Tab-separated table of C-alpha atoms in Angstrom:
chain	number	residue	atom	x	y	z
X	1	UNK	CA	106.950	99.631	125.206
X	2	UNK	CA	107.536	100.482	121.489
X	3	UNK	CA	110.349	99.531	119.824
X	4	UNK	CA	112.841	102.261	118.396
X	5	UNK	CA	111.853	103.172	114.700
X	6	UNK	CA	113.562	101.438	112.127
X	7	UNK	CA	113.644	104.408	109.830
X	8	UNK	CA	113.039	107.852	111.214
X	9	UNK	CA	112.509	110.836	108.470
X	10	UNK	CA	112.294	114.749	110.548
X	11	UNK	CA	111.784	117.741	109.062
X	12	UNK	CA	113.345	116.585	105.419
X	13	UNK	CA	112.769	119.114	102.865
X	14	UNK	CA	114.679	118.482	98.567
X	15	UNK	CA	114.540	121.781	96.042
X	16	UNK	CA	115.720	121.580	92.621
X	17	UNK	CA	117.713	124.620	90.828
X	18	UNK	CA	117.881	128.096	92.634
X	19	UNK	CA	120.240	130.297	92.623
X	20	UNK	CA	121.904	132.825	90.507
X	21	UNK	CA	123.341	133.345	86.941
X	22	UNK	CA	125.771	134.625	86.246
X	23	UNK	CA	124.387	138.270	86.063
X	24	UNK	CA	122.975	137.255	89.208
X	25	UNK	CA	119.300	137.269	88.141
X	26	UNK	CA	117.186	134.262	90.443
X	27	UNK	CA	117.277	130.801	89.110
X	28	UNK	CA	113.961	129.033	89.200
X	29	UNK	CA	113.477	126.714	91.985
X	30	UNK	CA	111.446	123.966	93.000
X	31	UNK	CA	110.506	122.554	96.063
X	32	UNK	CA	109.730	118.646	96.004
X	33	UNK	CA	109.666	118.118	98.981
X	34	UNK	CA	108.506	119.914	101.679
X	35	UNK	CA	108.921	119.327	105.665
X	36	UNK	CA	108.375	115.441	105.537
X	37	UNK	CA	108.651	113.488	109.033
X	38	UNK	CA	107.125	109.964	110.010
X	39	UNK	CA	109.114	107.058	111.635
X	40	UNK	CA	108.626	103.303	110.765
X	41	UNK	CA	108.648	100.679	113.220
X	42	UNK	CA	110.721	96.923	112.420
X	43	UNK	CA	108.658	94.913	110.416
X	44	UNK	CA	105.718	97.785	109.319
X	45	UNK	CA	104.824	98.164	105.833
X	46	UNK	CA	103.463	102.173	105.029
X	47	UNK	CA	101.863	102.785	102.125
X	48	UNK	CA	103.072	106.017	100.526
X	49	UNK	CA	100.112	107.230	97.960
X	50	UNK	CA	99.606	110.421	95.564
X	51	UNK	CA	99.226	112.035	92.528
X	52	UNK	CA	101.887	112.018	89.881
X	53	UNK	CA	104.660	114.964	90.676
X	54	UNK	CA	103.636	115.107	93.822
X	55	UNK	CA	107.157	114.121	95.554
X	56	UNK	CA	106.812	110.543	96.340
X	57	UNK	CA	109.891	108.920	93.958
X	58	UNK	CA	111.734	112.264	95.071
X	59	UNK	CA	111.155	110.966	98.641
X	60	UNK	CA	112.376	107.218	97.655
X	61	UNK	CA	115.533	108.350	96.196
X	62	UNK	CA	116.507	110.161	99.158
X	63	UNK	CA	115.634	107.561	101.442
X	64	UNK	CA	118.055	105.033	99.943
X	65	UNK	CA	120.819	107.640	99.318
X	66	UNK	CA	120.170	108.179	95.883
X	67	UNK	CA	119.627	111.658	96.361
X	68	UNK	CA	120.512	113.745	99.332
X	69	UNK	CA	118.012	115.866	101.650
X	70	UNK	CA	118.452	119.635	100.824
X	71	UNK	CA	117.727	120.090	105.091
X	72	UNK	CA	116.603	117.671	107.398
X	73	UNK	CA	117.685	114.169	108.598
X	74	UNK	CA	116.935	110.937	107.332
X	75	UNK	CA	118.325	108.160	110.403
X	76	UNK	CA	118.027	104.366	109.270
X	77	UNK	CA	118.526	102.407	112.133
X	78	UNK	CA	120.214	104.673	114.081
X	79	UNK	CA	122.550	106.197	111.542
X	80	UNK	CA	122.282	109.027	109.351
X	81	UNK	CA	121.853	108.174	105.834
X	82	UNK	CA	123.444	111.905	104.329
X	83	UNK	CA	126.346	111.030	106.658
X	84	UNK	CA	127.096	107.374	105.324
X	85	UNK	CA	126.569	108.355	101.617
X	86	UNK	CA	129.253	111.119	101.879
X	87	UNK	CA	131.873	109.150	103.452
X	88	UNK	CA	131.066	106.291	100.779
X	89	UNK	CA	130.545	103.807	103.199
X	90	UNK	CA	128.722	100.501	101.811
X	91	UNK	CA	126.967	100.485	105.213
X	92	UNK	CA	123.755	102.299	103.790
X	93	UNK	CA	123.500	99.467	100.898
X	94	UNK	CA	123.160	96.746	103.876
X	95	UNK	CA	120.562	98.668	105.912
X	96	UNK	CA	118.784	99.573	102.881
X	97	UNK	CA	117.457	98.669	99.100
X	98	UNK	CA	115.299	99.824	96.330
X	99	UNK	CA	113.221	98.329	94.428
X	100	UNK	CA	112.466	100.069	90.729
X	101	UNK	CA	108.755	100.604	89.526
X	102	UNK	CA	110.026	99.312	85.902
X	103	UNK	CA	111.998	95.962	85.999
X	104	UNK	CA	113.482	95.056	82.884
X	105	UNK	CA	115.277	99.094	82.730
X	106	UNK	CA	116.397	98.552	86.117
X	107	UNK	CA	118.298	95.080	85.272
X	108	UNK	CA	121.820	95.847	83.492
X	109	UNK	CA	120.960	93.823	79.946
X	110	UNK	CA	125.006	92.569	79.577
X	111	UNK	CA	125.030	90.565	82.658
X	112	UNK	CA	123.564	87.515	83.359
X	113	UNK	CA	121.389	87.149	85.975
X	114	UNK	CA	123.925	85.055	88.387
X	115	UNK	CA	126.382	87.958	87.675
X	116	UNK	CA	123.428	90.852	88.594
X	117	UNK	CA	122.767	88.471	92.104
X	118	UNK	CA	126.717	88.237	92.585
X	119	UNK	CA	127.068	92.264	92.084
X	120	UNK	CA	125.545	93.140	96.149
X	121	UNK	CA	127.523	89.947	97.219
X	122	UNK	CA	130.598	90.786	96.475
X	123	UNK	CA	130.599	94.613	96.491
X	124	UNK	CA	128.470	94.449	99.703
X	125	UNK	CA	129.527	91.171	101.737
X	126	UNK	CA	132.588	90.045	100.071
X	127	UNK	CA	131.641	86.072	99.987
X	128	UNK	CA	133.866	83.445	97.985
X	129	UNK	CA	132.778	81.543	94.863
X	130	UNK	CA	130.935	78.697	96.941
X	131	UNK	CA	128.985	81.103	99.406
X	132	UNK	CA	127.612	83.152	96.659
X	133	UNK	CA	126.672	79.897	94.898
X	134	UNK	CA	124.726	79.095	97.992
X	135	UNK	CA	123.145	82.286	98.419
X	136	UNK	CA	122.220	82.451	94.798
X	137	UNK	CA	120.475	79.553	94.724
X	138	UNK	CA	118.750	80.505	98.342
X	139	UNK	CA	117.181	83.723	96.591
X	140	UNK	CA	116.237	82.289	93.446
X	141	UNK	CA	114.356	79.379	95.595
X	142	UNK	CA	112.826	82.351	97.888
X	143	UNK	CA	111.396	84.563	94.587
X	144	UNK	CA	109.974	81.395	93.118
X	145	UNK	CA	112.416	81.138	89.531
X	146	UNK	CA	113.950	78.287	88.433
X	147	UNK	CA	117.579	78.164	88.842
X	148	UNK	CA	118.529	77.521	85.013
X	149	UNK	CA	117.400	81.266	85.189
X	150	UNK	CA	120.768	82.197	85.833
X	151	UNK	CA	122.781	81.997	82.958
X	152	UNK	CA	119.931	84.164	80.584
X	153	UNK	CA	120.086	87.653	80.099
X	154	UNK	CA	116.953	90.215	81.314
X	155	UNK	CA	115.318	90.886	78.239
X	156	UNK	CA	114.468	87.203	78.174
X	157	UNK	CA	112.174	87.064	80.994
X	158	UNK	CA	108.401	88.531	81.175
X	159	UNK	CA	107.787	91.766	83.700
X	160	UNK	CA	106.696	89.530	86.072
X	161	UNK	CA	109.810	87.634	86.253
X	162	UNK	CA	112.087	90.481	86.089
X	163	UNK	CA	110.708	92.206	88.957
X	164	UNK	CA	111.324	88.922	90.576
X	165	UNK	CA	114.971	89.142	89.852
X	166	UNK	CA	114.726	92.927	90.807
X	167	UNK	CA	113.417	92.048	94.007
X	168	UNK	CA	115.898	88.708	94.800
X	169	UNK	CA	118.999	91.486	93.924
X	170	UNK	CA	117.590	93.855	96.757
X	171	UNK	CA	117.345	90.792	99.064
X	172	UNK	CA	121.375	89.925	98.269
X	173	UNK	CA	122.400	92.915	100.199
X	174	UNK	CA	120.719	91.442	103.381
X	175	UNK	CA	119.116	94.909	103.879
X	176	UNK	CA	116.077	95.188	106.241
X	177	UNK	CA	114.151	98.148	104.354
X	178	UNK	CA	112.569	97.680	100.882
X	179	UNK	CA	111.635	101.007	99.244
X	180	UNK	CA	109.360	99.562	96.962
X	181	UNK	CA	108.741	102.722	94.266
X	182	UNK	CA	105.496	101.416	92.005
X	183	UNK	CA	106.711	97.633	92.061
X	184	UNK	CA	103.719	96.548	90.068
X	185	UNK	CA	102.365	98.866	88.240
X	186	UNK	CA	104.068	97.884	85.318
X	187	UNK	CA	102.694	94.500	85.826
X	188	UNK	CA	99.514	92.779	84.468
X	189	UNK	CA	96.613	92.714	87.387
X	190	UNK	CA	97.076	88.979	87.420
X	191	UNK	CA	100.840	89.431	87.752
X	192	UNK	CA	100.093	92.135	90.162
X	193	UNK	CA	98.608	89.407	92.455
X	194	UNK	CA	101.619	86.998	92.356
X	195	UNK	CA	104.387	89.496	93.436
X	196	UNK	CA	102.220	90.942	96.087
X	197	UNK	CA	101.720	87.482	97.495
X	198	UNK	CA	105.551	87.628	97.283
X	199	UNK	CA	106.662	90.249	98.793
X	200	UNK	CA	104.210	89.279	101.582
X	201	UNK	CA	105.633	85.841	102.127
X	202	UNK	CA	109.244	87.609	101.950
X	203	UNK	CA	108.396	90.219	104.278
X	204	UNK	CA	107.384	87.359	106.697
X	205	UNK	CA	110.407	85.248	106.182
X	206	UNK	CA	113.190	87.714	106.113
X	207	UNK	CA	111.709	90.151	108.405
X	208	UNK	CA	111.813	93.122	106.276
X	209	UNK	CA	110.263	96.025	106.540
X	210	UNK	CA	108.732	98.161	103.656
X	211	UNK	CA	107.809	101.464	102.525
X	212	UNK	CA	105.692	100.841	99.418
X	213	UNK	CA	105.156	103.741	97.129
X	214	UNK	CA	102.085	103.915	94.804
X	215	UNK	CA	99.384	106.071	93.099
X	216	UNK	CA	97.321	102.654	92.977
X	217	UNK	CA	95.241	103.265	96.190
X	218	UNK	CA	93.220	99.359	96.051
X	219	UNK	CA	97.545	98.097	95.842
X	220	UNK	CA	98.065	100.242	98.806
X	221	UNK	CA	95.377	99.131	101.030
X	222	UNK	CA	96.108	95.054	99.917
X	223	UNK	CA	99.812	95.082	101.010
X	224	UNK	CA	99.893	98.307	103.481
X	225	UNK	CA	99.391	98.610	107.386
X	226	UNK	CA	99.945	102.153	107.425
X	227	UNK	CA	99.238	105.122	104.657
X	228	UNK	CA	100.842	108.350	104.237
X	229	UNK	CA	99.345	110.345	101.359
X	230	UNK	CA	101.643	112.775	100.052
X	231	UNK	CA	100.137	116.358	97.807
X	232	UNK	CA	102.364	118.479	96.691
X	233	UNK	CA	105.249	117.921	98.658
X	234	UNK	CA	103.644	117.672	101.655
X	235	UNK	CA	102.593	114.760	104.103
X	236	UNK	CA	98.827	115.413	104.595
X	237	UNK	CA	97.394	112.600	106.419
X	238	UNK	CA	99.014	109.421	108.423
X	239	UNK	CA	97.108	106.464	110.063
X	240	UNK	CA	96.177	103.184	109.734
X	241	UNK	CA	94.640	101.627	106.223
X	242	UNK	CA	91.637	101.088	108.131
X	243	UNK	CA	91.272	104.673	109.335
X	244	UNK	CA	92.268	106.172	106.038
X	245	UNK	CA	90.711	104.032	103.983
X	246	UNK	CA	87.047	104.318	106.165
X	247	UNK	CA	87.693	107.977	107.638
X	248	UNK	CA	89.748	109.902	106.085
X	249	UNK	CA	90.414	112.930	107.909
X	250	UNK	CA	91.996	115.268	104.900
X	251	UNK	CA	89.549	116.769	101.652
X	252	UNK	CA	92.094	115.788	98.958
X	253	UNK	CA	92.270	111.791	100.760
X	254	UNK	CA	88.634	112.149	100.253
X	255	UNK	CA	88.894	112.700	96.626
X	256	UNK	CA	91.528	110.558	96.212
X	257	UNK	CA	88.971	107.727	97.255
X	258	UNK	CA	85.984	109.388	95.612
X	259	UNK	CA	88.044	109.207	92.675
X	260	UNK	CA	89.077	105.779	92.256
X	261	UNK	CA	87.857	104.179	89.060
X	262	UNK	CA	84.324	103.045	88.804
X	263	UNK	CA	81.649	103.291	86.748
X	264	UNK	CA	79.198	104.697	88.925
X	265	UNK	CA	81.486	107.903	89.624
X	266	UNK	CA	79.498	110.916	88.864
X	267	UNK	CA	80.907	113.663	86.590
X	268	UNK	CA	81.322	115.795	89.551
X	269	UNK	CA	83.867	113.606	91.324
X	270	UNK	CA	85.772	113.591	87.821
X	271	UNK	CA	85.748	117.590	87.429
X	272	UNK	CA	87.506	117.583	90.611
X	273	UNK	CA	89.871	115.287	89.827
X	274	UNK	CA	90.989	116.864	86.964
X	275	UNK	CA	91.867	120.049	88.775
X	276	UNK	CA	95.087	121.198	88.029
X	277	UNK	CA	98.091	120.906	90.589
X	278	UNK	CA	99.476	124.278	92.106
X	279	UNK	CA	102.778	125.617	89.621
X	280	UNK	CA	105.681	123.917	91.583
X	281	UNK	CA	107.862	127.435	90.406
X	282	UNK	CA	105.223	129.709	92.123
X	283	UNK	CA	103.514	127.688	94.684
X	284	UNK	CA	100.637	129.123	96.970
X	285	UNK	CA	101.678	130.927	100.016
X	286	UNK	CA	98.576	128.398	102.087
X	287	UNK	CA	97.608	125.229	102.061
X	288	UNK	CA	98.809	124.139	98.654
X	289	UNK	CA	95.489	121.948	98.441
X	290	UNK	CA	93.315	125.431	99.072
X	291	UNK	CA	92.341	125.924	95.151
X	292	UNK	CA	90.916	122.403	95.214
X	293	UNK	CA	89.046	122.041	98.404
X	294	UNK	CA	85.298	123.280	99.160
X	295	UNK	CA	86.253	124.057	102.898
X	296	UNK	CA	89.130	126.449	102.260
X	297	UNK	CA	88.790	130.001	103.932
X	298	UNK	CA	91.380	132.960	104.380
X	299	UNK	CA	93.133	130.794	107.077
X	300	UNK	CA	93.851	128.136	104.613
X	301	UNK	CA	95.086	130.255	101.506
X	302	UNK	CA	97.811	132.458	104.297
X	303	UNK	CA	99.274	129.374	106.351
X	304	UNK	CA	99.905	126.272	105.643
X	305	UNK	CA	98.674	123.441	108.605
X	306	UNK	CA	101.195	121.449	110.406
X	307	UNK	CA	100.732	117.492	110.681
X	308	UNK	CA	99.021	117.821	113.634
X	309	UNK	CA	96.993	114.751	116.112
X	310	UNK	CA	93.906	113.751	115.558
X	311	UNK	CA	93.062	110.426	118.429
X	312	UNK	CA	95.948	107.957	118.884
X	313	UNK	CA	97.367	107.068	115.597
X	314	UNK	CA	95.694	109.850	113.245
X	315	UNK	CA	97.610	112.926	112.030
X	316	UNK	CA	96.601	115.442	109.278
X	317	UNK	CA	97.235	118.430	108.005
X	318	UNK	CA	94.476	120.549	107.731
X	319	UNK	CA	92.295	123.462	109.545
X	320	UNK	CA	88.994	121.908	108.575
X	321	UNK	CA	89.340	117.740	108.938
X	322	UNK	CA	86.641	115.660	107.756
């Protein structure tokens, strides 16, 4: 029998502005995010991929309580995330951390590094001196820096490093979620490498469990077990790597993956990639990937398809799958 989800995300849906002035005339609104849902088992890694603007950072901050669902629910084991954040418990900080795409603005540059570790273990846990001494020195040890680290300041340590320290100040809350939003794409590809073997090993020996957001589909597949790809607000498609990456069900996956850089990508593939997105302020009353696809009929620009079942652990959202 399946264990519970770890994370469970129904029906969550985020708009920006709206409204009226004050001579009542309509504020312009956005919608970022649009009827999300997928659940996350203990110890699962899904890989979140898309275009730029199309939701997925808007999706991270909620998740962590950064930003609040405009409707929906997002539960984290078992308790609601928009509930915890209003009553300002510092519950939601233990169950769950993020980890920022760049590392060196995401580090306070005043504070040492022991005092950025000893913020989540005091605030969060409330140790003594001595235990956060331990713990330090247990987290520095587990993201590979050496511990005369401690005493310099961020802007004295490479992006590599940093996101190291980024990472080892999520692990200080004790949480069992990483949202990772673009951890390395900041990063040199060699770098890339090294903190992906990381958070690998760390995943293994702290039995996390991570959502790992990226545009870099070849990141994705190395570090991912499951993929949700994410246009326009929407989830399209959810399965395995394997499935998505060999079969993908959805038109814009497949030109996601058509579209990855190469050199033998012909100047068809590109046109199509260069497509412009739907206008977020007057989005399409269909599928909001209609414009772009070849397969798109009357059905597709007056409805738009629900996530719907395809086998035992593919879902998409589309009239015509692949």
């Amino acid at each position: 029998m399946n264990e519970a989800p770890i994370l469970q995300v129904d029906k969550v849906h985020k708009t920006f502005g709206g409204g009226h002035t004050l001579l009542r005339k309509p504020k312009p609104q956005v919608h970022a995010v649009q009827n999300v849902e997928f659940a996350v088992q203990p110890g699962e890694t899904l890989g979140i991929v898309g275009e730029s603007g199309c939701g997925k950072s808007t999706l991270a901050r909620m998740l962590v309580g950064l930003s609040l669902p405009t409707s929906g629910s997002i539960t984290v084991e078992g308790r609601d995330m928009a509930a915890l954040k209003r009553k300002g418990t510092r519950a939601a900080g233990r169950m769950i951390q993020y980890v920022f795409q760049d590392p060196l603005s995401s580090l306070n540059p005043r504070k040492t590094i022991r005092e950025i570790l000893e913020a989540p273990l005091i605030h969060l846990h409330g140790l003594d001196k001595p235990a956060r001494t331990k713990r330090i020195a247990e987290l520095m040890d587990a993201v590979n820096l050496r511990p005369e680290f401690l005493e310099r300041y961020p802007h004295e340590f490479s992006g590599g490093q940093a996101q190291r320290i980024g990472i080892a100040r999520a692990l200080a809350a004790d949480a069992r979620i990483l949202v990772l939003d673009e951890p390395v794409s900041a990063l040199d590809v060699s770098v890339q490498a090294q903190v992906l073997n990381l958070l690998r090993e760390l995943r293994r020996e702290f039995d996390l469990t991570y959502l790992f957001i990226s545009h870099d589909l070849a990141v994705v597949e190395a570090i991912s077990e499951r993929i949700a790809v994410m246009y326009f607000g929407h989830i399209i498609e959810i399965s395995n790597a394997e499935q998505v990456f060999a079969q993908p069900h959805h038109p814009y996956t497949r030109l996601l993956l058509d579209s990855a850089p190469s050199i033998a990508k012909s100047r068809a593939i590109r046109s199509q990639t260069a497509a412009e997105l739907p206008d977020p302020l007057n989005p399409p009353p269909g599928c909001p990937f209609a414009p772009r696809c070849p397969h798109a009929d009357s059905q597709c620009q007056a409805q738009i398809p629900p996530l719907t079942r395809h086998g035992d652990t593919h879902s998409v959202a589309c009239f015509h799958p692949l």
